mmCIF file of C-alpha atoms in Angstrom:
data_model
loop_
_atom_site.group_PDB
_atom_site.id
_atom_site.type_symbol
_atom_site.label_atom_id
_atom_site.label_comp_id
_atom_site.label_asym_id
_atom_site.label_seq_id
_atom_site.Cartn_x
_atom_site.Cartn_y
_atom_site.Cartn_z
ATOM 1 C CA UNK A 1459 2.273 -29.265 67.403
ATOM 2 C CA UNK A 1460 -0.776 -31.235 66.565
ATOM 3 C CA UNK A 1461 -1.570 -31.988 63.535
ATOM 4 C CA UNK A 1462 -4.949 -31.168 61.858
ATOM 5 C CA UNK A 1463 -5.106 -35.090 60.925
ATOM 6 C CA UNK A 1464 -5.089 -36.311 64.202
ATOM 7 C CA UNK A 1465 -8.411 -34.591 65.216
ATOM 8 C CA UNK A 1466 -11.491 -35.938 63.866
ATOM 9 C CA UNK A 1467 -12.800 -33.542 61.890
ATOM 10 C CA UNK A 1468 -16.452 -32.659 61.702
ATOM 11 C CA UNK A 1469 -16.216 -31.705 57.640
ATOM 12 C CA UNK A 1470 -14.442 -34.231 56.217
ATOM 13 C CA UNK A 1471 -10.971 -33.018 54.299
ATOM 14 C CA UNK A 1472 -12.020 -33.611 51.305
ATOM 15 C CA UNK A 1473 -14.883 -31.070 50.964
ATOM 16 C CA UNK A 1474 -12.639 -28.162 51.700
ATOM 17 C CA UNK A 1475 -12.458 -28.264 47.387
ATOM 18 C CA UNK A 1476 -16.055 -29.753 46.832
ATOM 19 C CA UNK A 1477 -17.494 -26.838 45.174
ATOM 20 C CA UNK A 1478 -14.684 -25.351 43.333
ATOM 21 C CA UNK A 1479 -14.249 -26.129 39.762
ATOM 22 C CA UNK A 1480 -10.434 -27.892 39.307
ATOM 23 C CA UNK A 1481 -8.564 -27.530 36.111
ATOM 24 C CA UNK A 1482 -7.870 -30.706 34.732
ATOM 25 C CA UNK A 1483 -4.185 -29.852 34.594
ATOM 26 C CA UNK A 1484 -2.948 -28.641 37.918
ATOM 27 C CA UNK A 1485 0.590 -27.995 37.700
ATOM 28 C CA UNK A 1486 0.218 -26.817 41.491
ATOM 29 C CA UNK A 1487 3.176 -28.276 43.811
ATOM 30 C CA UNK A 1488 4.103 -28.122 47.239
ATOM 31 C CA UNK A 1489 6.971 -25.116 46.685
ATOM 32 C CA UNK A 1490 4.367 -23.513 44.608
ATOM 33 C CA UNK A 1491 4.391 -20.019 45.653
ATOM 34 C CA UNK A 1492 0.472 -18.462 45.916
ATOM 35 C CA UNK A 1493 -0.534 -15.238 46.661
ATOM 36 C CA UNK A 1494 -4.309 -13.134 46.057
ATOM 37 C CA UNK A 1495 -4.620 -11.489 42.579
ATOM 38 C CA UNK A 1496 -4.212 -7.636 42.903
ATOM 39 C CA UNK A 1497 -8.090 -7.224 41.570
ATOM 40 C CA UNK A 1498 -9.206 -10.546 43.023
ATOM 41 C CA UNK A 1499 -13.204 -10.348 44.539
ATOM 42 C CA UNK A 1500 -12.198 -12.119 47.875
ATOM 43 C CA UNK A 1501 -16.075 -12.668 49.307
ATOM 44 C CA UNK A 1502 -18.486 -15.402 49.020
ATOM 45 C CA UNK A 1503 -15.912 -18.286 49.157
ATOM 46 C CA UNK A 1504 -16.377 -21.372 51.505
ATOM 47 C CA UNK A 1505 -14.953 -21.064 54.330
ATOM 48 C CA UNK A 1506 -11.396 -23.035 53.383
ATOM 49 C CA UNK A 1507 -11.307 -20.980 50.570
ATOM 50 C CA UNK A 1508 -11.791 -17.869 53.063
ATOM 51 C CA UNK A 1509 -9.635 -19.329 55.594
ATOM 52 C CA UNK A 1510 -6.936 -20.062 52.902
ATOM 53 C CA UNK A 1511 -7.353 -15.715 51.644
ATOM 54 C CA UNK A 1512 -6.876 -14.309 54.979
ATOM 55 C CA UNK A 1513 -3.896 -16.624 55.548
ATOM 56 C CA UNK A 1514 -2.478 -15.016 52.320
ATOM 57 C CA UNK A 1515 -3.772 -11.591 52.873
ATOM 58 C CA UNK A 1516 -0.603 -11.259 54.643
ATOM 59 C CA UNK A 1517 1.715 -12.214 51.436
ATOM 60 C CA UNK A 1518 2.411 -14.822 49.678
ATOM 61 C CA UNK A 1519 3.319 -18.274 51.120
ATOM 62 C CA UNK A 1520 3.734 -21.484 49.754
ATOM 63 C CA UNK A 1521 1.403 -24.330 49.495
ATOM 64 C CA UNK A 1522 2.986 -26.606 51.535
ATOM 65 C CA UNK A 1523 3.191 -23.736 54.716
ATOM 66 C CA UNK A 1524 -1.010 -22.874 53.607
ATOM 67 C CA UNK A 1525 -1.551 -26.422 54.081
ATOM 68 C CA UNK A 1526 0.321 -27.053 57.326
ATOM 69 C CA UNK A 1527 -0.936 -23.664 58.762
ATOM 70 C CA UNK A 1528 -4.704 -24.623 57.694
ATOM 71 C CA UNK A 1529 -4.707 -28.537 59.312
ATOM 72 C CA UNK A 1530 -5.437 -29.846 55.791
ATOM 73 C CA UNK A 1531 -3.501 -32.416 53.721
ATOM 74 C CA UNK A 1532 -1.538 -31.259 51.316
ATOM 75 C CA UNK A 1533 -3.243 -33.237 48.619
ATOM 76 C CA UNK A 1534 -6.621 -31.011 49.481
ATOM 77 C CA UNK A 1535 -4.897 -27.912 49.757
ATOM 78 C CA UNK A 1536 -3.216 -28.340 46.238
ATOM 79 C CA UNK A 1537 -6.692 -28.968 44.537
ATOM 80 C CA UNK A 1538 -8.745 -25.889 46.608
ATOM 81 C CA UNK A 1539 -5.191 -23.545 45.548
ATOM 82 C CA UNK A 1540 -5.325 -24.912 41.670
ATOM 83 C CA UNK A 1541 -9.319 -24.070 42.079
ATOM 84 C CA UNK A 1542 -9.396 -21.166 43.139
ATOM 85 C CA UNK A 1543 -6.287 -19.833 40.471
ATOM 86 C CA UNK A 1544 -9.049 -21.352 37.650
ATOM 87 C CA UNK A 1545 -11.450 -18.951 38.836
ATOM 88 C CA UNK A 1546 -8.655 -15.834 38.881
ATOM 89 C CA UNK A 1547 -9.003 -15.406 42.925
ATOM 90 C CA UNK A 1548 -5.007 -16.337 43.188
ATOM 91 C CA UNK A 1549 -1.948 -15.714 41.351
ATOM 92 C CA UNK A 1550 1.298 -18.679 41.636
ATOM 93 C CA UNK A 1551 4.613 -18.544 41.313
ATOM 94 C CA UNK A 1552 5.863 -21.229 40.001
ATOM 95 C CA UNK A 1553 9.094 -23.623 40.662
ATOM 96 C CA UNK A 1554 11.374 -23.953 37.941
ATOM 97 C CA UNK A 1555 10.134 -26.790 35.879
ATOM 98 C CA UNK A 1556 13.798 -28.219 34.532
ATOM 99 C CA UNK A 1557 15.101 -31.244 36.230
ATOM 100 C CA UNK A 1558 18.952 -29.725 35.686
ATOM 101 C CA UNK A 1559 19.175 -26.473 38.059
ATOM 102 C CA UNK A 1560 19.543 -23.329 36.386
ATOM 103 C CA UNK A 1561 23.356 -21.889 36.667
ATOM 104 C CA UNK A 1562 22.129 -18.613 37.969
ATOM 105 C CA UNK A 1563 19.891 -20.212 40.389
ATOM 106 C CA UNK A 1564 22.249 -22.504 41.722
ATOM 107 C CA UNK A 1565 24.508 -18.825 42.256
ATOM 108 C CA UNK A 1566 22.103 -17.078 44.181
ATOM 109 C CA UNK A 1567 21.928 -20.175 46.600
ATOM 110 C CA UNK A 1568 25.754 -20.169 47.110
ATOM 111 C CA UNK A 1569 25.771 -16.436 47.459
ATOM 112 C CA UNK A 1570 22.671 -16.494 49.525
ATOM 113 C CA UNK A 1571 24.210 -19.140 51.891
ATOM 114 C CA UNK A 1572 27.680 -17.926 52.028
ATOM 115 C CA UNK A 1573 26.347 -14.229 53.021
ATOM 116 C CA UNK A 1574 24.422 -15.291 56.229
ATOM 117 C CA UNK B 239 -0.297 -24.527 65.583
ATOM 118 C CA UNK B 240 2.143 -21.429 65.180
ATOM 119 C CA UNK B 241 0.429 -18.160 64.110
ATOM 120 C CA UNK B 242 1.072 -17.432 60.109
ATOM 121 C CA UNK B 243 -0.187 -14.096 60.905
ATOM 122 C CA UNK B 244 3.198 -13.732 62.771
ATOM 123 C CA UNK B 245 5.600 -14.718 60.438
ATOM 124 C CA UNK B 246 7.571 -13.400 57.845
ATOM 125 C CA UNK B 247 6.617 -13.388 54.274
ATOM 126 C CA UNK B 248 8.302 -13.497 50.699
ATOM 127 C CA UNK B 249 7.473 -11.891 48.247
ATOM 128 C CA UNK B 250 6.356 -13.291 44.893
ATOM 129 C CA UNK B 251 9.161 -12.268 43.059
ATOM 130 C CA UNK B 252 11.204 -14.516 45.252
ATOM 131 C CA UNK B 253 12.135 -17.973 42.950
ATOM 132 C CA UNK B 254 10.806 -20.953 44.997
ATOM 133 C CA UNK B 255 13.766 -23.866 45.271
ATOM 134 C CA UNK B 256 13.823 -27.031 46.924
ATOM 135 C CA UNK B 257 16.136 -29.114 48.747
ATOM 136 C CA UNK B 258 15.327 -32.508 50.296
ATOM 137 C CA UNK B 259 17.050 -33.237 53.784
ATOM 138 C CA UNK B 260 16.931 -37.292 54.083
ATOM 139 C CA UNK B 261 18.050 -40.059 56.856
ATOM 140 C CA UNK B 262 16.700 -42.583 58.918
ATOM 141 C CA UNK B 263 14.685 -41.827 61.569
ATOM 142 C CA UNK B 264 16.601 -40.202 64.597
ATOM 143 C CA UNK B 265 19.253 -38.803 62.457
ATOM 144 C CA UNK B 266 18.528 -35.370 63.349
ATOM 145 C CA UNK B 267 16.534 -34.077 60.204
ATOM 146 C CA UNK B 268 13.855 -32.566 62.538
ATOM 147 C CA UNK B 269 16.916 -30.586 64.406
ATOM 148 C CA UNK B 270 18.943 -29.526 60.717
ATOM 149 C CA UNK B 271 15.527 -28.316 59.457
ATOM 150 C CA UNK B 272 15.347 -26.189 63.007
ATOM 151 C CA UNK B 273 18.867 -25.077 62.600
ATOM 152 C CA UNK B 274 18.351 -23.704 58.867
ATOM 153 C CA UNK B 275 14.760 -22.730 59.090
ATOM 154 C CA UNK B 276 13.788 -18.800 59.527
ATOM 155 C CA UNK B 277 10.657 -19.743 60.425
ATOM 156 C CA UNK B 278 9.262 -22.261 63.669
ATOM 157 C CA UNK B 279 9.802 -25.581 61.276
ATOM 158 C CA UNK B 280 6.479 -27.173 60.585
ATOM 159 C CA UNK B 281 5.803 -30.851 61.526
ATOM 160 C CA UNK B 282 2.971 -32.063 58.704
ATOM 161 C CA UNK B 283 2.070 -35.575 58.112
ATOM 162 C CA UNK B 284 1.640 -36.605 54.128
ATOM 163 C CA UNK B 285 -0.641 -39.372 53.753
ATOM 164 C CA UNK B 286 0.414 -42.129 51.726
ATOM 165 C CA UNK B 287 -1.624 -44.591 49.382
ATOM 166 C CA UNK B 288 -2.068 -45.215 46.284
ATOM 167 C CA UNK B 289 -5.885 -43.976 45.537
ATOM 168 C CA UNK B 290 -8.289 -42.122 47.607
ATOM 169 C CA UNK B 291 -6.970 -39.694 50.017
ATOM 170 C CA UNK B 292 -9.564 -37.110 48.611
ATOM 171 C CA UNK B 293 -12.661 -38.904 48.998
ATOM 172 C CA UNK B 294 -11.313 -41.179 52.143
ATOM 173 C CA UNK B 295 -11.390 -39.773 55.436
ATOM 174 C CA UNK B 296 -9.541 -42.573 57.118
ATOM 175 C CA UNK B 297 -9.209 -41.157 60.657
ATOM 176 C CA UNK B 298 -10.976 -44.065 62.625
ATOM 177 C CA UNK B 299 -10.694 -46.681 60.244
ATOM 178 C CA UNK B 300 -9.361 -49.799 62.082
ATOM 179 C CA UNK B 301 -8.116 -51.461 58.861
ATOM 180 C CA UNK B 302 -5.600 -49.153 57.795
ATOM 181 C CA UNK B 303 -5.057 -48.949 54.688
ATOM 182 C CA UNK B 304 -2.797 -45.747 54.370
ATOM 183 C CA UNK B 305 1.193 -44.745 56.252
ATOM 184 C CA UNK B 306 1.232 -41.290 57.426
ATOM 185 C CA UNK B 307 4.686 -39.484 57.465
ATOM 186 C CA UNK B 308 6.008 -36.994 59.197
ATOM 187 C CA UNK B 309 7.743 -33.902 57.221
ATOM 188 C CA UNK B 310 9.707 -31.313 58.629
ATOM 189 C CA UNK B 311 9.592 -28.532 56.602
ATOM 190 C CA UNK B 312 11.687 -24.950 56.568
ATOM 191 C CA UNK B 313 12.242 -22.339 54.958
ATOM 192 C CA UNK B 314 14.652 -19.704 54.430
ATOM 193 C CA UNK B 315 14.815 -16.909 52.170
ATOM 194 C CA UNK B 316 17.638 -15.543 50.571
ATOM 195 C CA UNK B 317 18.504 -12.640 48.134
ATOM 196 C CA UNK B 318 16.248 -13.730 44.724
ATOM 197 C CA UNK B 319 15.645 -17.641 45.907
ATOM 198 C CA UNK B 320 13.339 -18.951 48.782
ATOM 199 C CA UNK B 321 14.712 -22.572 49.745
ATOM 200 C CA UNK B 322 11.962 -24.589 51.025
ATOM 201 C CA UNK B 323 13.318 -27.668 53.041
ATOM 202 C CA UNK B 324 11.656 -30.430 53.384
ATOM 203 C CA UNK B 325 12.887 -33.588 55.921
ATOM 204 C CA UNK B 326 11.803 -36.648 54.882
ATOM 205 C CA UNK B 327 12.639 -40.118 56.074
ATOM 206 C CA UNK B 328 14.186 -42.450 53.554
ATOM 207 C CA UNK B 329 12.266 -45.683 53.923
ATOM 208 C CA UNK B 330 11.612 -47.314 50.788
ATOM 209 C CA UNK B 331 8.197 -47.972 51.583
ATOM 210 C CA UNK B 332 7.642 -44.599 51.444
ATOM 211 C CA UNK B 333 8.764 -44.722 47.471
ATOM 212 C CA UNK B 334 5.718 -42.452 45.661
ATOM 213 C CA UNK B 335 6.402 -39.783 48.344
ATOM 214 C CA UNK B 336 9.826 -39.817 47.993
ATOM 215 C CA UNK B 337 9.569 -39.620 44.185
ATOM 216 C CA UNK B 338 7.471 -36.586 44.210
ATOM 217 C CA UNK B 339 9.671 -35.007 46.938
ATOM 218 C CA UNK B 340 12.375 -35.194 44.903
ATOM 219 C CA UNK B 341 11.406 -33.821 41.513
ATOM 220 C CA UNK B 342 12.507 -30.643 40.621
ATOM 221 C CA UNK B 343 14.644 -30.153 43.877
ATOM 222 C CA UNK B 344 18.052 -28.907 43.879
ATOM 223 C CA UNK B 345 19.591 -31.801 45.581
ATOM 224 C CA UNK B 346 19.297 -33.859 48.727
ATOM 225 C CA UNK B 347 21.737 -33.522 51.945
ATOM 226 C CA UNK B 348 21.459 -37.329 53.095
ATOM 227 C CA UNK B 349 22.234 -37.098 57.017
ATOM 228 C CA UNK B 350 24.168 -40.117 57.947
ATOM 229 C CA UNK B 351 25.228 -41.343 61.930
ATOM 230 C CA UNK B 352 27.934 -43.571 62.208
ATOM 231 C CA UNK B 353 26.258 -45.442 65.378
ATOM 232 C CA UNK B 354 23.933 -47.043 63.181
ATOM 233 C CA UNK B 355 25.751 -46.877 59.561
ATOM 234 C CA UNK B 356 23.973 -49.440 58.379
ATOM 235 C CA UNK B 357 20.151 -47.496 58.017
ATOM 236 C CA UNK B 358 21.425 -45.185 55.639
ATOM 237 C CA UNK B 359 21.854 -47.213 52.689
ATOM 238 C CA UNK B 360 17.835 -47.614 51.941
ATOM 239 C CA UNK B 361 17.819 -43.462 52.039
ATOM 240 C CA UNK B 362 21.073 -43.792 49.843
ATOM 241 C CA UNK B 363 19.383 -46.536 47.524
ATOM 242 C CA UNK B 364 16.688 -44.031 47.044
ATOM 243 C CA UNK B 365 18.420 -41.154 46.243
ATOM 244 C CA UNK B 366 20.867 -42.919 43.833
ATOM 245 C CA UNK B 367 17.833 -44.630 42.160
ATOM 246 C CA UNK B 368 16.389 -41.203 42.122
ATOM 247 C CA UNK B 369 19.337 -39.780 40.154
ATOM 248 C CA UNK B 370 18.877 -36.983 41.897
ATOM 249 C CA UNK B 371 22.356 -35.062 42.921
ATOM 250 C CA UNK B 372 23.255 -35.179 46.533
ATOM 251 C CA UNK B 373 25.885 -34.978 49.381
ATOM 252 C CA UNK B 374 25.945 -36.752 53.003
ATOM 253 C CA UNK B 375 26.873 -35.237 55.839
ATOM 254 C CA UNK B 376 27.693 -37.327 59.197
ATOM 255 C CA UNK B 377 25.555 -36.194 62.132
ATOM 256 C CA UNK B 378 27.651 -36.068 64.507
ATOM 257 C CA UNK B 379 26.388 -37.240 68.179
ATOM 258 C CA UNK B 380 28.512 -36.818 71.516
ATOM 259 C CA UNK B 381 28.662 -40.746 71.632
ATOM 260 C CA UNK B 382 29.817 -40.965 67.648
ATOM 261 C CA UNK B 383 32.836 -43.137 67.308
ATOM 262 C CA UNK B 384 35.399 -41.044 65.424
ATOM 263 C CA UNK B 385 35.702 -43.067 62.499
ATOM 264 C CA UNK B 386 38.187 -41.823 60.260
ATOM 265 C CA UNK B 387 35.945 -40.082 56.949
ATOM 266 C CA UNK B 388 37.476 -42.344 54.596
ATOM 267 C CA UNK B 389 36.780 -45.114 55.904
ATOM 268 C CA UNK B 390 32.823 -43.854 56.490
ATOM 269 C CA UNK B 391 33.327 -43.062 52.292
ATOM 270 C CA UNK B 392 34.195 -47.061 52.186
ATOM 271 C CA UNK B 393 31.151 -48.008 53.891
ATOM 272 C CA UNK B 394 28.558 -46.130 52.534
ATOM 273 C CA UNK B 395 30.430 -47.234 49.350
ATOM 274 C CA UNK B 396 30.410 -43.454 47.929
ATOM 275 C CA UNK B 397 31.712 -41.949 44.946
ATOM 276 C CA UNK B 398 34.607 -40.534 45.744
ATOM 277 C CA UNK B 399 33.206 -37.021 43.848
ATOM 278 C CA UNK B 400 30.197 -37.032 46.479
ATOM 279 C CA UNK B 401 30.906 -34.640 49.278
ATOM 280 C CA UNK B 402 31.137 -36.031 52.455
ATOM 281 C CA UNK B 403 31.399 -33.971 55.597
ATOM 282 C CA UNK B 404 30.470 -33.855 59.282
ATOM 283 C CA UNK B 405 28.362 -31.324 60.663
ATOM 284 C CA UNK B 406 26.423 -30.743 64.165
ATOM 285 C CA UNK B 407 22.853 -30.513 63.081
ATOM 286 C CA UNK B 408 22.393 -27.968 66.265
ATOM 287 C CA UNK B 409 24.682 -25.536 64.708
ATOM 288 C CA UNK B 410 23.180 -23.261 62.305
ATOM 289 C CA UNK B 411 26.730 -22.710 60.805
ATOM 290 C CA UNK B 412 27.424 -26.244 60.510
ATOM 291 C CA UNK B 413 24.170 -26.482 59.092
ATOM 292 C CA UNK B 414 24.653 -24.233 56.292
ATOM 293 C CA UNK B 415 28.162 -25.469 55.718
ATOM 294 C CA UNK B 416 26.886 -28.589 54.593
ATOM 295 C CA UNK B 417 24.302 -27.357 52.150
ATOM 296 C CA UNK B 418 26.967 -25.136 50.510
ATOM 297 C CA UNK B 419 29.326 -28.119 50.116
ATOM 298 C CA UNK B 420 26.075 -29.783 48.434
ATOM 299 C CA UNK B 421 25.248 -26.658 46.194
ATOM 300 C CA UNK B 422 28.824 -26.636 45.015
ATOM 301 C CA UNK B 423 28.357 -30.082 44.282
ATOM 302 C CA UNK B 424 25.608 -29.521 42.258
ATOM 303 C CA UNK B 425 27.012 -26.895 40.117
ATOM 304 C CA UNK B 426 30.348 -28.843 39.379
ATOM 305 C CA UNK B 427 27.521 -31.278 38.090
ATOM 306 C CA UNK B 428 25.847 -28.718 35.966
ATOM 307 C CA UNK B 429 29.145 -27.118 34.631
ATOM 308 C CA UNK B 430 30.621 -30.299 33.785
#
C-alpha cells in the first residue's frame, strides 16, 4: 500500500485543519473512537473535513484507521477530528483514561479471545 | 489504499483498548498484526520529531530532519471491547513514539527470534523502562534453533512471572494464544 506521505502532495498536510477552530485541550488519541453526531449539519466543510464525514458516514472508526484511510498523518487527523468535535459535527468515544486496566475490561478481552 | 467503505464497522458503544505488538525489525509484527487483524492491517508511517510536523511539509527536503516509522495496525472486535493493535518497532531512537504508543494500552506482546536474540533487549529496555505490563513470545522461524525456553528466559534475563511462550505469527490461533497468556498476565497484575 502506498502511503499518502510518500506522494507529494499538492495541499500541504497541514492545512487539512487550517480553518477549523482547535480546542486548546484535545484529549483526542489514536484509539479514539469518532463517529457523526445524530443531528450534526454535515455541509459546507473543507474538503478533509468532508472527506473525513463520508468516511464515517458508514460508522464509527477510529482515528488512527480515519487517518490511514485518508493519506494524512496522524498528528493532522487528530487536530481536524478534535476540531470538528469543538464545533458539535462529531461525537468520540473515548479510551479508558486509567493507566491500571479496568478488571471488567481486562474480562471481556479474555472472554472475547478465548470465544473465537 | 483498501476501501473503508468495505469494511466492517463498530459501533460506538464498543470500549476502544489497546495493545502494543513490539520487536525488532523482521520479527514478524507485520505478519501477527495480519494473523489477529479482522480487517486488511494498515501499513501507516508516524512521523517523528520533536517540533513541527504541522506546519513542516518535509517531503523533498534533502536535510532530513525527521524518522518516519512504519506501524502496522489491526483491529479486532470482540463482545463489548474493540482491540486496536498497533506494531511498532522497538528502537530506542524511536523513544517519544514509543512513549505515546504505550500509554493507556493494555500491555505489550514483545515478539522475540532466537536467531538474532540479541535485538530484543532495546524493545525489552523500552518496555521495562515503560513500566508498562507485558509478555514475549518467541517467533518461531523454520530455521529457529530449538533452544530450550529456559534457557531463552536466561538470556533475555526475564522475570520468571513474565510469560514466555512460542507462537507461529502465521497462525491466527497461535496468535491469539499468546495475547491471552499476556491478558492473563495482566490481570494477575491487577488482582495482586
Amino acid at each position: 500500500m502506498t502511503s499518502g506521505r510518500q506522494r507529494r502532495r499538492v495541499v500541504p498536510d497541514y492545512m487539512a485543519a487550517a480553518r477549523l477552530t482547535v480546542p486548546e485541550h484535545i484529549s483526542v488519541q489514536r484509539t479514539t473512537l469518532v463517529y457523526i453526531a445524530p443531528d450534526a449539519a454535515t455541509n459546507g466543510l473543507d474538503p478533509p473535513g468532508s472527506h473525513l464525514l463520508a468516511l464515517l458516514r458508514d460508522g464509527p472508526l477510529s482515528v488512527y484507521e480515519c487517518a490511514a484511510h485518508l493519506g494524512l498523518p496522524y498528528c493532522v487527523v487528530r487536530l481536524l477530528v478534535a476540531g470538528l468535535v469543538g464545533g458539535g459535527t462529531l461525537l468520540t468515544r473515548d479510551p479508558p483514561a486509567t493507566d491500571l486496566p479496568d478488571i471488567e475490561i481486562l474480562e471481556l478481552v479474555l472472554n472475547g479471545l478465548r470465544a473465537l | 489504499m483498501a476501501s473503508a467503505l468495505s469494511d466492517s464497522r463498530v459501533s460506538a458503544e464498543h470500549i476502544p483498548v489497546k495493545l502494543v505488538i513490539a520487536g525488532p525489525f523482521g520479527v514478524g509484527k507485520t505478519t501477527i498484526v495480519g494473523a489477529l487483524s479482522e480487517i486488511k492491517p494498515l501499513n501507516t508511517e508516524e512521523v517523528l520529531t520533536q517540533a513541527g510536523t504541522l506546519v513542516d511539509d518535509l517531503t523533498g527536503v534533502n536535510e532530513k530532519t525527521t524518522t518516519t516509522t512504519a506501524i502496522d495496525f489491526g483491529r479486532l472486535t470482540l463482545p463489548g471491547v474493540v482491540l486496536y493493535l498497533f506494531g511498532a518497532p522497538g528502537q530506542t531512537r524511536f523513544q517519544v513514539l514509543w512513549d505515546e504508543l504505550v500509554r493507556g494500552a493494555l500491555g505489550v506482546l514483545v515478539l522475540a527470534d532466537t536467531r538474532r536474540i540479541d535485538e530484543s533487549f532495546a524493545v525489552l529496555d523500552l518496555v521495562e523502562n515503560a513500566g508498562i505490563r507485558y509478555a514475549v513470545a518467541v517467533n518461531h522461524f523454520p530455521d529457529s534453533p530449538d533452544y530450550p525456553l529456559e534457557s531463552v528466559r536466561q538470556a533475555l534475563d526475564l522475570d520468571p512471572r513474565t510469560p514466555l511462550m512460542v507462537c507461529d505469527a502465521r497462525d491466527p490461533a497461535s496468535a491469539r494464544a499468546s495475547l491471552i497468556a499476556l491478558v492473563e498476565h495482566v490481570r494477575e497484575l491487577v488482582l495482586s
